[in-house]
Every structure is written in C-alpha cells, then in structure tokens.
C-alpha cells in the first residue's frame, strides 16, 4: 500500500483566525517573548519569527503559523514510517506540516523540507475523523512524521489527545531536539516513536545539523524510559556515516544504553538506492549487528 489519500501540496493560508496560540511562551522584563519549546529559546519582538519558521510573535502573543495546517496526509503501511516491530501490517495516516528547528541533511526522504504556504487547513477533530473513516482500511491512527513534528507541537498534542479518546494510536518521528518538559507532557499520548539518530559525533550535530547532541540523547533517554515502543533510525549518508566505524559507534551506544533488542534502521535515501556501495553498506550492517540484534535496511 502507500496509497495517497490526499495530496495537499496546493492552496494558501486562508485564515489567521485558525492559527493557534502556543504553549511554552514566556514574557521577559525587556519586553521580549521567549519560546521554551526547544533549546534555541528564541526571544521575539513584535513581528519576529522563531528559528524554526513555525512560531511567531504578533503583538503580545506567540502563535504557531502551522497550527491546523496540514501539508501532507497519506495512508501508508506502518512499515513505511519505518517501524518494523510494531503493529505489523497495519496502516497509519502519515501527516505533517512545515517547521524544523535543525538543518536536515539531504536524506532523500519526502518527509523533509515542507514549506509554509503548501497545504490546507485541517483541525485536529478532522484528522481524528479521517483516521476513524480509514479503520476499515486497516488504519490504527496517525503518524506525525513529516518535517519535525515537535515544531507542530500544539496540533500534535491536540490531535493525539483526541485520537486517544477514539481508541486510536499516535506515532511520532522526531530528531528529538526539544526541551524536556514539552516532551514529557506529550509522551503519555504516544504509542510508538521512530527516533532519528543521525550520527554519534557531537561536532556533526553542532556544525551541520545545528543541534546539541546531548539534548538529542536526553530526549532518547526520556522516550526509552517512558514505555512507548521505540525504534531508532539512521539515514545512511555519504561522507557522514557511511563507514562501518561510524555506524558501529551509533550501534555501540544504542546497544550498551538500551539493550541489544532495540530495533535499529539504516535508511538508504531513495535517490541513492541504485548507486549505493552495497559491500560497504553490508559491512556497516555487520558492524551494527555486533551490538544490536534487530537491524533493518529501510
Ligand atoms: S520551537 Fe521554534 S521558536 Fe521555539 S525556541 Fe525552538 S526554534 Fe525557537
């Protein structure tokens, strides 16, 4: 499967009234408004937009420009998230909006680089309703996977609460660069997470992705300790992590921290599938397998 139910790559933002005021905003004595969703702690004057491009200040309030704004909605097998050891054969509605608080590397997947202005208005109740309509097609819930869903926080939270009320499930894909409290408040509504761990090199995280790896690992620990089903994925990127030593360093950390049973995906970008050095890739998978039992090539 992977049927596209709706392609919403058209349309314009119609109504500012449908944008939501954000959580985790803090007023400071110097007149700025601070956002405390992620470790960038953006401070905004009237009219400013945050680093992620999704949150902005208008007069004395902070808003999420992507609230109730859906860029993509597709019905897909859960294996396409990818999740390999959760609800096998089920379908999920993969959804996303714009906004990212890091610089995504070229990884060939369609779930990056969503832009503001592409999509359509859809409220959490509509999303829950569509999920329920799709139950006959095997749909078990929503998968917030495109862009960085944590930059769509209020919509994800509202939707996840509604979906739980409908006995449906919530799946999140994230790079994990978020503050601890917002993540902890969302976790009770999550059922499964695909966590993207791009590298085990703090300098790569700092200089290329523009994230602090220690924060990313803290999020991974929070999720691992929460009871949600967790799988970790590494996009296989030439010159970044395409050596056995680099993949092994990730796998060694995962195995020693969370046990050999943690499912681990090496994702070859769509555009590289024909040209990838298969012998080298096999060496990388073998290196990972020294520390983890469940390795998936996705
Ligand atoms: S969520 Fe966006 S606005 Fe808030 S601190 Fe992070 S980058 Fe800045």
PDB file of N, CA and C in Angstrom, residues 104-138:
ATOM      1  N   UNK A 104      18.165  19.836   8.262  1.00  0.00           N
ATOM      2  CA  UNK A 104      18.166  18.417   7.893  1.00  0.00           C
ATOM      3  C   UNK A 104      19.182  18.165   6.787  1.00  0.00           C
ATOM      4  N   UNK A 105      19.958  17.078   6.909  1.00  0.00           N
ATOM      5  CA  UNK A 105      20.871  16.731   5.824  1.00  0.00           C
ATOM      6  C   UNK A 105      20.081  16.196   4.651  1.00  0.00           C
ATOM      7  N   UNK A 106      20.682  16.176   3.495  1.00  0.00           N
ATOM      8  CA  UNK A 106      20.000  15.558   2.355  1.00  0.00           C
ATOM      9  C   UNK A 106      19.849  14.073   2.667  1.00  0.00           C
ATOM     10  N   UNK A 107      18.648  13.613   2.814  1.00  0.00           N
ATOM     11  CA  UNK A 107      18.489  12.199   3.116  1.00  0.00           C
ATOM     12  C   UNK A 107      17.491  11.525   2.191  1.00  0.00           C
ATOM     13  N   UNK A 108      17.039  12.262   1.189  1.00  0.00           N
ATOM     14  CA  UNK A 108      16.269  11.641   0.129  1.00  0.00           C
ATOM     15  C   UNK A 108      14.863  11.255   0.500  1.00  0.00           C
ATOM     16  N   UNK A 109      14.451  11.520   1.715  1.00  0.00           N
ATOM     17  CA  UNK A 109      13.087  11.157   2.071  1.00  0.00           C
ATOM     18  C   UNK A 109      12.168  12.327   1.817  1.00  0.00           C
ATOM     19  N   UNK A 110      10.902  12.024   1.620  1.00  0.00           N
ATOM     20  CA  UNK A 110       9.950  13.077   1.298  1.00  0.00           C
ATOM     21  C   UNK A 110       9.456  13.789   2.544  1.00  0.00           C
ATOM     22  N   UNK A 111       9.933  13.368   3.711  1.00  0.00           N
ATOM     23  CA  UNK A 111       9.373  13.965   4.916  1.00  0.00           C
ATOM     24  C   UNK A 111      10.221  15.112   5.442  1.00  0.00           C
ATOM     25  N   UNK A 112      11.026  15.698   4.575  1.00  0.00           N
ATOM     26  CA  UNK A 112      11.795  16.864   4.975  1.00  0.00           C
ATOM     27  C   UNK A 112      11.450  18.018   4.034  1.00  0.00           C
ATOM     28  N   UNK A 113      11.757  19.210   4.476  1.00  0.00           N
ATOM     29  CA  UNK A 113      11.704  20.360   3.596  1.00  0.00           C
ATOM     30  C   UNK A 113      10.303  20.841   3.248  1.00  0.00           C
ATOM     31  N   UNK A 114       9.311  20.535   4.067  1.00  0.00           N
ATOM     32  CA  UNK A 114       7.985  21.061   3.805  1.00  0.00           C
ATOM     33  C   UNK A 114       8.002  22.567   4.018  1.00  0.00           C
ATOM     34  N   UNK A 115       7.308  23.277   3.149  1.00  0.00           N
ATOM     35  CA  UNK A 115       7.386  24.728   3.206  1.00  0.00           C
ATOM     36  C   UNK A 115       6.057  25.343   3.615  1.00  0.00           C
ATOM     37  N   UNK A 116       6.180  26.500   4.262  1.00  0.00           N
ATOM     38  CA  UNK A 116       4.966  27.230   4.610  1.00  0.00           C
ATOM     39  C   UNK A 116       4.224  27.593   3.329  1.00  0.00           C
ATOM     40  N   UNK A 117       2.898  27.624   3.406  1.00  0.00           N
ATOM     41  CA  UNK A 117       2.107  28.018   2.249  1.00  0.00           C
ATOM     42  C   UNK A 117       1.701  26.861   1.369  1.00  0.00           C
ATOM     43  N   UNK A 118       2.223  25.657   1.662  1.00  0.00           N
ATOM     44  CA  UNK A 118       1.829  24.478   0.883  1.00  0.00           C
ATOM     45  C   UNK A 118       0.954  23.602   1.767  1.00  0.00           C
ATOM     46  N   UNK A 119      -0.297  23.483   1.445  1.00  0.00           N
ATOM     47  CA  UNK A 119      -1.150  22.634   2.252  1.00  0.00           C
ATOM     48  C   UNK A 119      -2.549  23.189   2.369  1.00  0.00           C
ATOM     49  N   UNK A 120      -3.222  22.795   3.451  1.00  0.00           N
ATOM     50  CA  UNK A 120      -4.589  23.277   3.663  1.00  0.00           C
ATOM     51  C   UNK A 120      -4.937  23.195   5.143  1.00  0.00           C
ATOM     52  N   UNK A 121      -5.980  23.929   5.494  1.00  0.00           N
ATOM     53  CA  UNK A 121      -6.430  23.953   6.882  1.00  0.00           C
ATOM     54  C   UNK A 121      -7.116  22.639   7.223  1.00  0.00           C
ATOM     55  N   UNK A 122      -6.768  22.100   8.377  1.00  0.00           N
ATOM     56  CA  UNK A 122      -7.434  20.898   8.884  1.00  0.00           C
ATOM     57  C   UNK A 122      -7.278  20.899  10.402  1.00  0.00           C
ATOM     58  N   UNK A 123      -8.373  20.787  11.107  1.00  0.00           N
ATOM     59  CA  UNK A 123      -8.303  20.852  12.577  1.00  0.00           C
ATOM     60  C   UNK A 123      -8.130  19.440  13.142  1.00  0.00           C
ATOM     61  N   UNK A 124      -7.626  19.333  14.377  1.00  0.00           N
ATOM     62  CA  UNK A 124      -7.404  18.004  14.963  1.00  0.00           C
ATOM     63  C   UNK A 124      -8.627  17.096  14.922  1.00  0.00           C
ATOM     64  N   UNK A 125      -9.818  17.674  15.121  1.00  0.00           N
ATOM     65  CA  UNK A 125     -11.030  16.857  15.065  1.00  0.00           C
ATOM     66  C   UNK A 125     -11.224  16.235  13.688  1.00  0.00           C
ATOM     67  N   UNK A 126     -10.871  16.984  12.645  1.00  0.00           N
ATOM     68  CA  UNK A 126     -10.966  16.432  11.282  1.00  0.00           C
ATOM     69  C   UNK A 126      -9.989  15.273  11.109  1.00  0.00           C
ATOM     70  N   UNK A 127      -8.787  15.453  11.642  1.00  0.00           N
ATOM     71  CA  UNK A 127      -7.791  14.381  11.498  1.00  0.00           C
ATOM     72  C   UNK A 127      -8.277  13.108  12.199  1.00  0.00           C
ATOM     73  N   UNK A 128      -8.807  13.283  13.413  1.00  0.00           N
ATOM     74  CA  UNK A 128      -9.324  12.111  14.127  1.00  0.00           C
ATOM     75  C   UNK A 128     -10.463  11.466  13.337  1.00  0.00           C
ATOM     76  N   UNK A 129     -11.318  12.300  12.742  1.00  0.00           N
ATOM     77  CA  UNK A 129     -12.433  11.771  11.953  1.00  0.00           C
ATOM     78  C   UNK A 129     -11.950  10.996  10.728  1.00  0.00           C
ATOM     79  N   UNK A 130     -10.937  11.515  10.055  1.00  0.00           N
ATOM     80  CA  UNK A 130     -10.406  10.809   8.876  1.00  0.00           C
ATOM     81  C   UNK A 130      -9.787   9.474   9.299  1.00  0.00           C
ATOM     82  N   UNK A 131      -9.063   9.494  10.405  1.00  0.00           N
ATOM     83  CA  UNK A 131      -8.474   8.233  10.901  1.00  0.00           C
ATOM     84  C   UNK A 131      -9.569   7.198  11.146  1.00  0.00           C
ATOM     85  N   UNK A 132     -10.644   7.632  11.767  1.00  0.00           N
ATOM     86  CA  UNK A 132     -11.729   6.674  12.049  1.00  0.00           C
ATOM     87  C   UNK A 132     -12.371   6.175  10.762  1.00  0.00           C
ATOM     88  N   UNK A 133     -12.492   7.064   9.777  1.00  0.00           N
ATOM     89  CA  UNK A 133     -13.056   6.641   8.488  1.00  0.00           C
ATOM     90  C   UNK A 133     -12.198   5.578   7.824  1.00  0.00           C
ATOM     91  N   UNK A 134     -10.894   5.619   8.124  1.00  0.00           N
ATOM     92  CA  UNK A 134      -9.950   4.714   7.464  1.00  0.00           C
ATOM     93  C   UNK A 134      -9.758   3.394   8.221  1.00  0.00           C
ATOM     94  N   UNK A 135     -10.483   3.211   9.312  1.00  0.00           N
ATOM     95  CA  UNK A 135     -10.306   1.985  10.097  1.00  0.00           C
ATOM     96  C   UNK A 135     -10.542   0.739   9.240  1.00  0.00           C
ATOM     97  N   UNK A 136     -11.534   0.810   8.366  1.00  0.00           N
ATOM     98  CA  UNK A 136     -11.825  -0.353   7.523  1.00  0.00           C
ATOM     99  C   UNK A 136     -10.670  -0.688   6.591  1.00  0.00           C
ATOM    100  N   UNK A 137      -9.806   0.288   6.348  1.00  0.00           N
ATOM    101  CA  UNK A 137      -8.630   0.041   5.521  1.00  0.00           C
ATOM    102  C   UNK A 137      -7.410  -0.296   6.370  1.00  0.00           C
ATOM    103  N   UNK A 138      -7.658  -0.622   7.621  1.00  0.00           N
ATOM    104  CA  UNK A 138      -6.567  -1.072   8.482  1.00  0.00           C
ATOM    105  C   UNK A 138      -5.889   0.025   9.260  1.00  0.00           C
TER     106      UNK A 138
END
